[in-house]
Coordinates of N, CA and C in Angstrom, one line a residue:
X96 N -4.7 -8.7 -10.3 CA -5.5 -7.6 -9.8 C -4.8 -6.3 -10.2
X97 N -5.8 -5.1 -11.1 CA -4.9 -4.1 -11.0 C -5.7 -3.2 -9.8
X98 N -4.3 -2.5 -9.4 CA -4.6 -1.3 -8.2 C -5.4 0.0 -8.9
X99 N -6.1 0.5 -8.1 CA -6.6 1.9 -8.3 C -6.3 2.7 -7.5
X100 N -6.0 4.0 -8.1 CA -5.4 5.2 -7.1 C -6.3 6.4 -7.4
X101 N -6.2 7.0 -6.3 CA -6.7 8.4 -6.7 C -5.9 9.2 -7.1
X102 N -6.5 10.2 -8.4 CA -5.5 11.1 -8.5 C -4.4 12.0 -7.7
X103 N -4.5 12.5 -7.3 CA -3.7 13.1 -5.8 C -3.1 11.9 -5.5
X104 N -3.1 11.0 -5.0 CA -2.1 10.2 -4.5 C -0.9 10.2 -5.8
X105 N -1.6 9.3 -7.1 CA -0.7 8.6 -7.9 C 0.3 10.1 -8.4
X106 N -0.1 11.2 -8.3 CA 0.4 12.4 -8.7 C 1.6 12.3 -7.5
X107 N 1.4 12.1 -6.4 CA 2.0 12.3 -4.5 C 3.3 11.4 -5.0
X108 N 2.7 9.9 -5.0 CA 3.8 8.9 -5.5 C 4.7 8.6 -6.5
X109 N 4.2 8.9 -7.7 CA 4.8 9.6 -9.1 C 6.0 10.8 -8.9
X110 N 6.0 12.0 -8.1 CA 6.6 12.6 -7.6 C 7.6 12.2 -6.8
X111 N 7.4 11.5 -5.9 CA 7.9 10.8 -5.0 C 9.5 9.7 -5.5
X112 N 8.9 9.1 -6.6 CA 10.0 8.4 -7.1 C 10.6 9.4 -8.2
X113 N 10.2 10.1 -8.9 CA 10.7 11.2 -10.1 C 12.0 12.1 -8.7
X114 N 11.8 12.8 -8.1 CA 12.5 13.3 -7.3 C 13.1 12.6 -6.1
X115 N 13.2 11.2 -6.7 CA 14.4 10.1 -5.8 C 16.2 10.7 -6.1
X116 N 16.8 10.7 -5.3 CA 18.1 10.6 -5.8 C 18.8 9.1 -5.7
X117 N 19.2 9.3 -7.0 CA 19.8 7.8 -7.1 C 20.2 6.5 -6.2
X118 N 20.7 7.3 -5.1 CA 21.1 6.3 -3.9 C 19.9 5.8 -3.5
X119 N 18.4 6.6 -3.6 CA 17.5 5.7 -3.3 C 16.6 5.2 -3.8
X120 N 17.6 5.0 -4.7 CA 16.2 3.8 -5.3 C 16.8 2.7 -4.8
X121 N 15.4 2.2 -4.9 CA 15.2 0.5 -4.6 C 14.8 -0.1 -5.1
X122 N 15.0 -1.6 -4.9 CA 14.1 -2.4 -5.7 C 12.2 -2.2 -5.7
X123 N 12.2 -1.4 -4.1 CA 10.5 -1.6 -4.2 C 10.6 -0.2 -4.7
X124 N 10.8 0.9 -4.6 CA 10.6 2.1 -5.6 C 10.4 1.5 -6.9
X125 N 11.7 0.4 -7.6 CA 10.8 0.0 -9.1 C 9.7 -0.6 -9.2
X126 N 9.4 -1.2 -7.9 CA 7.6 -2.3 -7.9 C 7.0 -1.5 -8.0
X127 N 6.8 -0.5 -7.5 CA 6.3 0.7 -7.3 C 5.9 1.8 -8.3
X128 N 7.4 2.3 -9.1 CA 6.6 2.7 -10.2 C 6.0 1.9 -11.2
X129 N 6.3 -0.1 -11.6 CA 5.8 -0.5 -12.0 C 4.4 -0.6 -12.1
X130 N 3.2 -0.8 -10.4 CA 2.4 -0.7 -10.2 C 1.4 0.4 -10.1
X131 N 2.6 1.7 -10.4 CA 1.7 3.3 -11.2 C 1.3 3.1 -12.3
X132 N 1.9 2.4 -13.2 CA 1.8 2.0 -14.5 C 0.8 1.5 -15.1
X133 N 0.3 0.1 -14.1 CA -0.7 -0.7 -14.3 C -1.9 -0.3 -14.0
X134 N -1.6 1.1 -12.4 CA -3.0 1.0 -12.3 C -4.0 1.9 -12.7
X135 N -5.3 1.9 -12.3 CA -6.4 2.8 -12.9 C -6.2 3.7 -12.0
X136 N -6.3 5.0 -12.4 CA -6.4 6.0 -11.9 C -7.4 6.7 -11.9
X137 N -8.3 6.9 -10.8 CA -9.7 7.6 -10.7 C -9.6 8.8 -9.7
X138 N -10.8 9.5 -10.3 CA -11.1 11.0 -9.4 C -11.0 10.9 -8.1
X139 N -10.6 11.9 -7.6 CA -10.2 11.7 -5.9 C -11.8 11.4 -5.1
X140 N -12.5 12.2 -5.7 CA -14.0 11.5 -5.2 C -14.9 10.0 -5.2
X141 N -14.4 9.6 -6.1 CA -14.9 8.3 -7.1 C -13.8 7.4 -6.2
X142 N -12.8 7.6 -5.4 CA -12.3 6.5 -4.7 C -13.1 5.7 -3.8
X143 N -13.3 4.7 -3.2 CA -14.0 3.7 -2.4 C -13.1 4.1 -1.0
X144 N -13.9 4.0 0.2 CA -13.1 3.9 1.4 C -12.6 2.8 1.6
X145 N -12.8 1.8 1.2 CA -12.2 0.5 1.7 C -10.9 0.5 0.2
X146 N -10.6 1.2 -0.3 CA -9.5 0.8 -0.8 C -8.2 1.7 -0.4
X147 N -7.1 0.6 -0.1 CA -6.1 0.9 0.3 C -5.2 2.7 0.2
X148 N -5.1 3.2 0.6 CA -4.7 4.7 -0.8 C -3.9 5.1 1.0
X149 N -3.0 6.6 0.5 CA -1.7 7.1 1.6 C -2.9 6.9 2.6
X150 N -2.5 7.4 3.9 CA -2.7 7.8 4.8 C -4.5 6.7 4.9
X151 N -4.2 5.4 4.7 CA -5.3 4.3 4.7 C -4.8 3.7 6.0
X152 N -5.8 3.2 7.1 CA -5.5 2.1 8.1 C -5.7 0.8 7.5
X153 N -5.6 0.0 7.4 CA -5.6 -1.2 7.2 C -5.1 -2.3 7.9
X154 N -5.8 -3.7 7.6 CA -6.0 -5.1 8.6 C -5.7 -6.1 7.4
X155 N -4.3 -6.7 7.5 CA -4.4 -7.9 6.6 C -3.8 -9.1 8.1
X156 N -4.5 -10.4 7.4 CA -4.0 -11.1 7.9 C -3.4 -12.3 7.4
X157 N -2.3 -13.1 7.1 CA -1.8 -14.1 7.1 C -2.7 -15.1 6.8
X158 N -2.9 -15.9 5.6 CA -4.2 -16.8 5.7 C -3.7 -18.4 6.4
X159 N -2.3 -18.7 6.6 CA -1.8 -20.0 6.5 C -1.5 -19.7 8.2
X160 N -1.7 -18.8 9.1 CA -0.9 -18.9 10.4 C -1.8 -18.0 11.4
X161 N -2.5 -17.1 10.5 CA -3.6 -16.5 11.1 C -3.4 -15.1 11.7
X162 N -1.9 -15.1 11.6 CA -1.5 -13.5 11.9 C -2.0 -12.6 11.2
X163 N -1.8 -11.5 12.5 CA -2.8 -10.2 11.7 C -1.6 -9.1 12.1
X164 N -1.7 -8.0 10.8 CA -0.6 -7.0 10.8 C -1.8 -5.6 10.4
X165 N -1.5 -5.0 11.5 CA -2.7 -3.6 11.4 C -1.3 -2.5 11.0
X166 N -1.6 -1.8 10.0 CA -0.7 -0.4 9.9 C -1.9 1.0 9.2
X167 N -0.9 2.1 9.7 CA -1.2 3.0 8.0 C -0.3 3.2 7.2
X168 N -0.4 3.5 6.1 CA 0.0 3.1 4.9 C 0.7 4.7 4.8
X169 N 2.1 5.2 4.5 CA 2.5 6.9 5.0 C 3.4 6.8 3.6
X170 N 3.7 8.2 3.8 CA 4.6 8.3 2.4 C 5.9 8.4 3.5
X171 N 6.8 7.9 3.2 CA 8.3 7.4 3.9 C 8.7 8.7 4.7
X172 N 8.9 9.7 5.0 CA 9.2 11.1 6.2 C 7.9 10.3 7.4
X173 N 6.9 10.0 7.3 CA 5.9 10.2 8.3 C 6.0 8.5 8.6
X174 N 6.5 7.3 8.0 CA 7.0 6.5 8.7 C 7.1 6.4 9.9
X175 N 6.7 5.0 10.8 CA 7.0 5.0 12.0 C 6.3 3.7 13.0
X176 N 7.4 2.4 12.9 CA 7.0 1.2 13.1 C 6.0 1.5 14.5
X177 N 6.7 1.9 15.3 CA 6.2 2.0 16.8 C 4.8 2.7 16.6
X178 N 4.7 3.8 15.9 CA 3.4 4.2 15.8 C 2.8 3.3 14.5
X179 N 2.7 2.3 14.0 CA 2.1 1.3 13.5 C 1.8 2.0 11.7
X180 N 2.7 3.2 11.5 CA 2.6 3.9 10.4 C 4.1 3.2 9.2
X181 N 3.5 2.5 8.3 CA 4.6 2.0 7.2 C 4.7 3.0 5.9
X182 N 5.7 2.8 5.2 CA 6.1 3.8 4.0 C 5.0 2.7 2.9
X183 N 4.8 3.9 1.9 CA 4.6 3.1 0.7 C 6.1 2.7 -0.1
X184 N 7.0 2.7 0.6 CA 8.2 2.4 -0.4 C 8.7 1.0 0.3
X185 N 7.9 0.7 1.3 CA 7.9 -1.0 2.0 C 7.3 -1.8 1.2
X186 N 8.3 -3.5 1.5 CA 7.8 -4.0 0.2 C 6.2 -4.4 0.4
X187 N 5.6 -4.2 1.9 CA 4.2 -4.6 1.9 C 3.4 -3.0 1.4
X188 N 3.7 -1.8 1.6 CA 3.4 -0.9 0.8 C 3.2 -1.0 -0.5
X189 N 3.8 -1.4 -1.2 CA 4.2 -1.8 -2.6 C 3.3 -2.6 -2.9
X190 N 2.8 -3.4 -1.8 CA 1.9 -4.7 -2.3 C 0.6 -4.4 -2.1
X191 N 0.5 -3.6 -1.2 CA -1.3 -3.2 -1.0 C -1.3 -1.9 -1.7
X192 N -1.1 -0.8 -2.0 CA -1.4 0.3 -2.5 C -2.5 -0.3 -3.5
X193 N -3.6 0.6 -3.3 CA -4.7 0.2 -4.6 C -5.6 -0.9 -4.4
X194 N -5.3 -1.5 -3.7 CA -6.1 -2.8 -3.6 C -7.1 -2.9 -2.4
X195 N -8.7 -3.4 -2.4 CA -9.7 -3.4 -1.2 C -10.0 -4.3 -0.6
X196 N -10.4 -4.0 0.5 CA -10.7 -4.9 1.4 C -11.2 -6.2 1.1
X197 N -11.1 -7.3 1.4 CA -11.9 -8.6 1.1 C -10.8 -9.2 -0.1
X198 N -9.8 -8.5 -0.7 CA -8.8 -8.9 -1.7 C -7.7 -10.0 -1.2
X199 N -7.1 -10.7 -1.8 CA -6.3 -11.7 -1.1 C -5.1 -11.3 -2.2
X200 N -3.6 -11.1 -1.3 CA -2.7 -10.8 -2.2 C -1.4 -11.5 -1.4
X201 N -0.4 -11.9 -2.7 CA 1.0 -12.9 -2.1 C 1.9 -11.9 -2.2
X202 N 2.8 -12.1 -0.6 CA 3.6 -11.1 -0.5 C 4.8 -12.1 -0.4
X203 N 6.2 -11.8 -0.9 CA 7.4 -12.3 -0.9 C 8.3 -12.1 0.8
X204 N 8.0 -12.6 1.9 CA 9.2 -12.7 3.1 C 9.9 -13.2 2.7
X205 N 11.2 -12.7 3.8 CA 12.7 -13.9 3.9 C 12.6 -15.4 4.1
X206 N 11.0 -15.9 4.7 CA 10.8 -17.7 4.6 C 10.1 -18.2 3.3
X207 N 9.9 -17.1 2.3 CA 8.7 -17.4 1.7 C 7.9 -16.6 0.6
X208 N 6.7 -17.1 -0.2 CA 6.0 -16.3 -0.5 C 4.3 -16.7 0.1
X209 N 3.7 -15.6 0.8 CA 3.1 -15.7 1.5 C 1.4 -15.4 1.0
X210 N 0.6 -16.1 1.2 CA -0.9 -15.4 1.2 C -1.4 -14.5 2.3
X211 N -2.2 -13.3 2.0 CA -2.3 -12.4 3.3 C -4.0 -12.1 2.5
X212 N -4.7 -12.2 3.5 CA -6.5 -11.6 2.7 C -6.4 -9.5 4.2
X213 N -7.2 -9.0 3.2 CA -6.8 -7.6 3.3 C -8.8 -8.0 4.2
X214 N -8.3 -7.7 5.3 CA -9.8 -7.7 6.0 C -10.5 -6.5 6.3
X215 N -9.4 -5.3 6.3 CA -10.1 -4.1 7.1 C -9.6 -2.9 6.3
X216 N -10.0 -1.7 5.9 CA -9.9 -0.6 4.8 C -10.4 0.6 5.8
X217 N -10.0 1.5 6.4 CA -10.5 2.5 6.6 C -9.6 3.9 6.6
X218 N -10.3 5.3 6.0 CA -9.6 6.2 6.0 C -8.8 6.7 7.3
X219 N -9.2 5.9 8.6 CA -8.3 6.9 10.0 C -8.3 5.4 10.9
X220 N -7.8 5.3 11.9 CA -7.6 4.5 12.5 C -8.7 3.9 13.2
X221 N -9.4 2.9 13.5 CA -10.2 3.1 14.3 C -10.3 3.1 15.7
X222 N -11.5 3.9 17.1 CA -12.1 3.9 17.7 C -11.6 2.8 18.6

């Protein structure tokens, strides 16, 4: 699958790793800029709400155990497990950026590599 970003984002995240200092890069900063690379970049308008992009809520769940992990998707300052806000520089950040709802994608844990289907895409949290 390739990801699609809106302009303004991929410009947000592109910046983001360009003005890393060395100590922080990481291995998912390189997945990361790998995955700017690959993906299509479209008009900020022309984006779909159900696809993943900064400041997205999103619902994946686990296809083999049935767990469900709700976050928003933040650029790393605005991080914040308790408030259910992740960085895109997490390696599940790294794995959904770009990608919509109804998509099924394998993410790499410490037990494993895992199938997760992306059930829920919305620009604010919901209601």
């Amino acid at each position: 699958m390739i990801p699609v970003l809106k302009n303004s984002d991929h410009q947000i995240i592109k910046n983001l790793i360009e003005n890393a200092h060395p100590s922080q890069r990481t291995k998912e900063m390189g997945s990361l800029q790998n995955e700017l690379r690959r993906a299509k970049i479209v008009d900020d308008k022309k984006i779909k709400d159900n696809v993943i992009q900064l400041n997205s809520y999103f619902e994946v769940r686990e296809i083999s155990s049935g767990n469900r992990l709700c976050f928003t998707l933040t650029l790393p300052a605005d991080a914040n497990l308790q408030d259910k806000k992740i960085s895109i520089l997490s390696p599940l950040g790294v794995a959904l950026i770009g990608f919509q709802e109804g998509k099924e994608f394998e993410w790499q844990l410490p037990a494993g590599v895992r199938k997760f289907l992306i059930e829920k895409v919305s620009k604010s949290l919901p209601v």
